[in-house]
Amino acid sequence: MDQIKRNLDLALKKETPPTKDEIKAIIENVVYAEARAAQQKRKEEKEKADAEANRMTLNKYIAMYCDQITTGARQTEKGSNFAPSTVKTVKLALDQFTKFQKETKHQYDFDDINMNFYYAYTAHLKKKGYSINTYGKCIKELKTIMAAAESEGYHTNHVWRDKKFKGTRVEVDSIYLTKEDLDAIMAVDLSGYPNGYEQARDIFMIGVWTAQRVSDYNYIKKEDFSTLTKNVMKEKPDPDNPGEKIAWIEKQEITYLNVRQQKTGAKVAIPCNSALKAILEKYDYQVPHLADQVINRYIKEIALAAGLTELVEIETTKGGTPKKEKIEKYKLVHSHTARRTGATLMYLAGVDLYDIMKVTGHASPKMLKKYIKADTLEVVEKLTDKYEYFR
């Protein structure tokens, strides 16, 4: 109203008094200007609200990312789908970030992922009693999210790239089973156990002789096997001609397993030794499947029945604090022990590291060496047997 009064006063001071229509126009200009300004303000507020609602946030991106790796809409760097086990691991790690936000009652966005957040988040995970490797995995997956979102133009925050912002990982004490342990496990009489126990043992032993992950050796099918026929030169002493030999050619069949590893997509071919063949022939090469949790539970019971009760000292890092404790060996046996055992037994048998890598699918000797859990005395024995230098 004040603006209308001022505009009318200015018009009335002119030499020619304003007409009725001019006065009406003066009033309408002020009234409509205020209405237009109010309308423009509402429009801008709505556009701002819509932009905020449509803006990609860190939590929205995490939800989208998890959905895409689950459905196959987002693939690995090699162009393959993420393995179900990998999807599960990623989701579990990122779920810790969601829980952290709920407990702290704070929604973090891309620009909030800085060193202060890192210290607060890792302290939170340590307080929960998680191991260094567990909360290291949580940080690693969050860094993967930040990298992917950055490459797609959703943020320009680079603080998370700081070398101190890292997912720490330490070497974990894991056991392997000796040949004597395996013999003891195979000697356990399972006739009084439910059928699943014998199947669990057989599946576990397949894991040992193939040195694959449980996600691969627990899903073997008949069509995964192939047979190679080759000519082999044989010879023996000639009884009629001392010092001479009789030579002949025999056809030799080599059965091998083809595996496309779920986790890495690597393709490996594993020759089947006699122990593996005996198990496979028992099932006509159509190996039964058991849930990983069932294998873990049953194989522990079988290992206990086999007398694997010696105390093994292991080092844990729960809550970020190293701690040594002694645990009965059978309690440490699980489905992944099979892969470690297979890799270690090959190493102790003198198989070249690079040849072992061809079987296990490891990308580098450094990664493979983490799997080899040979006892120091066994390494001494191996070196002594192999090299004259140590004898």
XYZ file of C-alpha atoms in Angstrom, residues 119 166 270 278 353 355-356 366 381:
9
model
C 38.826 -41.006 12.099
C 43.107 -46.155 3.643
C 43.056 -78.373 -13.172
C 38.124 -91.429 -6.819
C 54.781 -71.018 -7.913
C 52.318 -73.390 -12.094
C 50.372 -73.211 -8.838
C 52.626 -62.084 -3.976
C 62.521 -80.296 4.983
